[in-house]
Tab-separated table of C-alpha atoms in Angstrom:
chain	number	residue	atom	x	y	z
A	50	UNK	CA	42.614	29.250	-82.807
A	51	UNK	CA	41.511	28.889	-79.081
A	52	UNK	CA	38.428	31.605	-78.774
A	53	UNK	CA	38.459	32.812	-75.399
A	54	UNK	CA	34.073	33.649	-74.184
A	55	UNK	CA	33.021	35.566	-71.960
A	56	UNK	CA	31.179	33.331	-69.774
A	57	UNK	CA	34.302	31.066	-69.040
A	58	UNK	CA	35.479	30.595	-65.049
A	59	UNK	CA	39.265	31.788	-65.460
A	60	UNK	CA	40.376	29.902	-62.248
A	61	UNK	CA	42.816	27.701	-62.128
A	62	UNK	CA	43.616	24.352	-60.584
A	63	UNK	CA	40.320	24.452	-59.654
A	64	UNK	CA	38.982	20.454	-59.673
A	65	UNK	CA	35.514	19.774	-59.180
A	66	UNK	CA	36.569	18.213	-55.608
A	67	UNK	CA	37.937	21.703	-54.507
A	68	UNK	CA	34.105	22.739	-55.383
A	69	UNK	CA	32.853	20.087	-53.216
A	70	UNK	CA	34.607	21.474	-50.784
A	71	UNK	CA	33.896	24.838	-50.901
A	72	UNK	CA	30.497	25.140	-51.058
A	73	UNK	CA	30.731	22.075	-47.660
A	74	UNK	CA	33.429	24.798	-45.792
A	75	UNK	CA	31.132	27.709	-46.928
A	76	UNK	CA	28.686	26.221	-45.500
A	77	UNK	CA	29.742	24.969	-42.627
A	78	UNK	CA	31.749	28.262	-42.032
A	79	UNK	CA	28.570	31.314	-41.968
A	80	UNK	CA	26.690	28.854	-39.959
A	81	UNK	CA	28.776	28.507	-37.136
A	82	UNK	CA	29.936	32.398	-37.870
A	83	UNK	CA	25.748	33.211	-37.059
A	84	UNK	CA	25.684	30.853	-34.454
A	85	UNK	CA	27.907	32.051	-32.735
A	86	UNK	CA	27.563	35.947	-32.726
A	87	UNK	CA	23.967	35.199	-32.497
A	88	UNK	CA	25.397	33.596	-28.672
A	89	UNK	CA	27.725	36.580	-28.095
A	90	UNK	CA	27.190	39.469	-29.849
A	91	UNK	CA	22.648	38.826	-28.227
A	92	UNK	CA	22.570	41.578	-26.823
A	93	UNK	CA	23.691	44.181	-28.890
A	94	UNK	CA	20.579	44.849	-30.546
A	95	UNK	CA	18.824	46.396	-32.723
A	96	UNK	CA	23.093	45.553	-34.401
A	97	UNK	CA	23.027	42.950	-37.144
A	98	UNK	CA	24.292	39.750	-35.661
A	99	UNK	CA	25.573	38.913	-39.129
A	100	UNK	CA	26.621	41.219	-41.995
A	101	UNK	CA	26.525	41.034	-46.000
A	102	UNK	CA	29.905	40.922	-46.863
A	103	UNK	CA	30.242	37.695	-44.568
A	104	UNK	CA	28.633	36.180	-46.798
A	105	UNK	CA	31.498	37.237	-49.739
A	106	UNK	CA	34.027	36.676	-47.940
A	107	UNK	CA	33.347	33.351	-47.451
A	108	UNK	CA	33.530	32.423	-51.020
A	109	UNK	CA	37.616	33.752	-50.871
A	110	UNK	CA	37.903	31.465	-47.982
A	111	UNK	CA	36.346	28.134	-48.495
A	112	UNK	CA	36.831	28.374	-52.869
A	113	UNK	CA	40.215	30.166	-53.205
A	114	UNK	CA	41.963	29.598	-50.303
A	115	UNK	CA	45.097	29.581	-51.718
A	116	UNK	CA	44.581	33.710	-53.087
A	117	UNK	CA	46.190	36.787	-51.702
A	118	UNK	CA	42.756	37.635	-50.971
A	119	UNK	CA	41.368	35.386	-48.845
A	120	UNK	CA	43.837	35.582	-46.574
A	121	UNK	CA	43.933	36.146	-42.452
A	122	UNK	CA	44.419	39.321	-42.454
A	123	UNK	CA	43.027	40.604	-45.455
A	124	UNK	CA	39.510	38.719	-44.303
A	125	UNK	CA	39.905	40.392	-40.990
A	126	UNK	CA	42.120	43.659	-41.366
A	127	UNK	CA	40.460	45.100	-45.409
A	128	UNK	CA	36.154	43.858	-43.534
A	129	UNK	CA	37.010	46.203	-40.501
A	130	UNK	CA	39.207	48.687	-41.568
A	131	UNK	CA	36.931	48.934	-44.707
A	132	UNK	CA	33.789	49.691	-42.055
A	133	UNK	CA	36.190	52.125	-39.944
A	134	UNK	CA	36.129	54.437	-42.994
A	135	UNK	CA	33.236	54.085	-44.194
A	136	UNK	CA	31.800	55.036	-41.004
A	137	UNK	CA	33.813	57.864	-41.153
A	138	UNK	CA	32.191	58.694	-44.678
A	139	UNK	CA	28.639	58.624	-43.357
A	140	UNK	CA	29.952	61.167	-40.367
A	141	UNK	CA	31.293	63.563	-42.061
A	142	UNK	CA	29.898	62.933	-45.993
A	143	UNK	CA	26.183	64.890	-45.542
A	144	UNK	CA	25.431	64.489	-48.517
A	145	UNK	CA	24.668	60.148	-48.813
A	146	UNK	CA	25.356	60.082	-52.862
A	147	UNK	CA	28.588	61.415	-52.442
A	148	UNK	CA	29.261	59.360	-48.976
A	149	UNK	CA	28.664	55.924	-50.721
A	150	UNK	CA	31.383	56.616	-53.075
A	151	UNK	CA	33.978	58.085	-50.595
A	152	UNK	CA	33.296	54.649	-48.054
A	153	UNK	CA	33.747	52.829	-50.877
A	154	UNK	CA	36.661	54.504	-52.330
A	155	UNK	CA	38.724	55.539	-49.680
A	156	UNK	CA	37.995	51.857	-47.987
A	157	UNK	CA	40.014	51.009	-50.899
A	158	UNK	CA	43.164	52.900	-50.464
A	159	UNK	CA	43.083	52.301	-47.171
A	160	UNK	CA	42.829	48.126	-47.456
A	161	UNK	CA	46.095	49.243	-50.324
A	162	UNK	CA	48.447	50.994	-47.683
A	163	UNK	CA	47.795	48.332	-44.756
A	164	UNK	CA	48.659	45.381	-46.924
A	165	UNK	CA	45.096	44.372	-46.588
A	166	UNK	CA	43.049	44.245	-49.375
A	167	UNK	CA	39.733	42.379	-49.485
A	168	UNK	CA	36.306	43.625	-51.899
A	169	UNK	CA	34.137	41.883	-49.272
A	170	UNK	CA	35.733	45.327	-48.050
A	171	UNK	CA	33.650	47.512	-50.075
A	172	UNK	CA	30.753	45.625	-49.161
A	173	UNK	CA	31.293	46.556	-45.433
A	174	UNK	CA	32.427	49.941	-46.009
A	175	UNK	CA	28.490	50.817	-47.469
A	176	UNK	CA	27.186	48.851	-45.042
A	177	UNK	CA	28.419	50.971	-42.653
A	178	UNK	CA	26.870	54.016	-45.001
A	179	UNK	CA	23.720	52.825	-46.132
A	180	UNK	CA	22.567	50.120	-43.242
A	181	UNK	CA	19.687	52.395	-40.824
A	182	UNK	CA	19.543	53.714	-38.314
A	183	UNK	CA	21.310	50.854	-35.951
A	184	UNK	CA	24.621	51.064	-38.357
A	185	UNK	CA	24.569	54.137	-38.216
A	186	UNK	CA	23.344	54.752	-34.319
A	187	UNK	CA	27.055	52.412	-33.569
A	188	UNK	CA	29.174	54.336	-35.098
A	189	UNK	CA	32.653	53.076	-34.664
A	190	UNK	CA	31.923	50.190	-32.223
A	191	UNK	CA	29.978	49.000	-35.697
A	192	UNK	CA	33.207	47.784	-37.770
A	193	UNK	CA	33.971	45.581	-34.225
A	194	UNK	CA	30.659	44.051	-33.423
A	195	UNK	CA	29.633	41.753	-35.414
A	196	UNK	CA	31.652	42.987	-38.220
A	197	UNK	CA	35.452	42.001	-37.262
A	198	UNK	CA	33.739	38.985	-34.762
A	199	UNK	CA	32.287	38.482	-37.933
A	200	UNK	CA	35.211	37.787	-39.504
A	201	UNK	CA	37.060	36.346	-36.898
A	202	UNK	CA	35.215	33.806	-36.757
A	203	UNK	CA	34.673	32.532	-40.499
A	204	UNK	CA	39.069	32.517	-40.191
A	205	UNK	CA	39.248	30.033	-36.993
A	206	UNK	CA	36.722	28.644	-39.245
A	207	UNK	CA	38.967	28.699	-41.814
A	208	UNK	CA	41.621	27.604	-40.615
A	209	UNK	CA	39.703	24.274	-39.293
A	210	UNK	CA	38.258	23.468	-42.082
A	211	UNK	CA	41.124	23.552	-43.950
A	212	UNK	CA	43.458	21.579	-41.904
A	213	UNK	CA	41.172	18.728	-42.445
A	214	UNK	CA	40.337	19.447	-46.065
A	215	UNK	CA	44.690	19.835	-46.947
A	216	UNK	CA	44.278	22.231	-47.941
A	217	UNK	CA	47.144	25.086	-46.803
A	218	UNK	CA	45.699	28.377	-45.336
A	219	UNK	CA	47.297	30.491	-44.049
A	220	UNK	CA	48.438	30.066	-47.713
A	221	UNK	CA	51.920	28.684	-47.522
A	222	UNK	CA	53.592	28.064	-51.170
A	223	UNK	CA	54.990	24.596	-50.159
A	224	UNK	CA	55.446	21.699	-52.526
A	225	UNK	CA	52.402	19.215	-51.792
A	226	UNK	CA	54.754	16.078	-50.197
A	227	UNK	CA	55.360	13.588	-53.137
A	228	UNK	CA	55.746	15.891	-55.854
A	229	UNK	CA	59.365	16.671	-57.366
A	230	UNK	CA	60.854	20.289	-58.528
A	231	UNK	CA	63.224	20.224	-60.881
A	232	UNK	CA	66.135	18.924	-59.975
A	233	UNK	CA	68.272	22.451	-60.471
A	234	UNK	CA	67.422	25.748	-60.943
A	235	UNK	CA	68.668	25.945	-64.307
A	236	UNK	CA	66.362	28.013	-67.204
A	237	UNK	CA	63.832	29.051	-64.447
A	238	UNK	CA	63.477	33.044	-63.652
A	239	UNK	CA	64.737	34.315	-61.275
A	240	UNK	CA	61.671	36.145	-58.090
A	241	UNK	CA	63.004	38.933	-59.397
A	242	UNK	CA	62.027	38.753	-63.024
A	243	UNK	CA	59.188	37.540	-62.101
A	244	UNK	CA	58.343	40.774	-60.231
A	245	UNK	CA	59.937	43.453	-63.798
A	246	UNK	CA	57.105	40.452	-65.836
A	247	UNK	CA	54.473	41.709	-63.331
A	248	UNK	CA	54.881	44.925	-63.789
A	249	UNK	CA	55.911	44.774	-67.580
A	250	UNK	CA	51.425	43.517	-67.531
A	251	UNK	CA	50.247	46.327	-66.197
A	252	UNK	CA	47.719	44.165	-64.902
A	253	UNK	CA	47.160	43.310	-61.119
A	254	UNK	CA	46.717	38.737	-61.087
A	255	UNK	CA	45.206	37.361	-57.738
A	256	UNK	CA	48.412	35.068	-57.306
A	257	UNK	CA	51.463	35.948	-55.265
A	258	UNK	CA	54.118	35.852	-57.110
A	259	UNK	CA	55.928	33.334	-54.544
A	260	UNK	CA	53.037	30.782	-55.903
A	261	UNK	CA	53.877	31.158	-59.568
A	262	UNK	CA	57.833	30.569	-58.406
A	263	UNK	CA	56.766	27.598	-57.679
A	264	UNK	CA	54.616	26.755	-60.609
A	265	UNK	CA	57.732	27.947	-62.431
A	266	UNK	CA	59.645	24.973	-60.693
A	267	UNK	CA	57.435	22.190	-61.215
A	268	UNK	CA	56.709	22.984	-64.975
A	269	UNK	CA	60.340	22.853	-65.138
A	270	UNK	CA	60.085	19.035	-63.437
A	271	UNK	CA	57.709	18.278	-65.438
A	272	UNK	CA	58.990	19.781	-68.664
A	273	UNK	CA	62.582	17.528	-68.157
A	274	UNK	CA	60.928	14.925	-67.440
A	275	UNK	CA	58.731	15.126	-70.143
A	276	UNK	CA	62.130	15.032	-72.928
A	277	UNK	CA	63.457	12.227	-70.475
A	278	UNK	CA	60.832	9.406	-71.596
A	279	UNK	CA	61.692	7.312	-74.623
A	280	UNK	CA	60.214	8.545	-78.142
A	281	UNK	CA	56.767	7.393	-77.711
A	282	UNK	CA	56.456	6.239	-74.489
A	283	UNK	CA	52.889	7.129	-73.947
A	284	UNK	CA	51.314	8.390	-70.349
A	285	UNK	CA	51.531	11.068	-67.990
A	286	UNK	CA	53.588	11.299	-65.061
A	287	UNK	CA	52.495	13.328	-62.157
């Protein structure tokens, strides 16, 4: 029986090369976001030129670019919408301890309804409430400058970087060239069956239905190739 240890990473498909590329991408992405923002927003002092949620967004954009939570609309929409909710909470909820909760909870609701769920958005909402006099003084400008501009620059950098590194971003579930899929759909689950199975499990997974469908088809291909190998043949089909 395989033990499930609490500190074992659960990301599937990650390689050392991908992790190193993620480090390089985050370095370039955050540095460029900081540089361009400093150039474009120098007249907006004393507002921060770079907001902390960008660091968390960079982890998603560069380390897990296939995640639904890392797509451009999720990053830009999630951060901006959440910051708007945070500013609203700061204005209309006079009790600070309650305002921070309303900001984050409201941000989750708004992102869910607008289909732009992005975990760093919670930090953007929180920053709008506890960011200090400069952030509070900026009011409804803060979600756009610097939050929106930071997010846009990060996304543009991510698109350029992943195009150079060979990853699909914005992500599309397209098979890699040279990697065949199953010749037939026999035995493969229907997309509606995948939806029903996900509903049955009652959990939220950080993977799209289309990616699961593509993965199952690739699994079927490898299974058919393994079944076709003569008994005793060693080696891996790649």
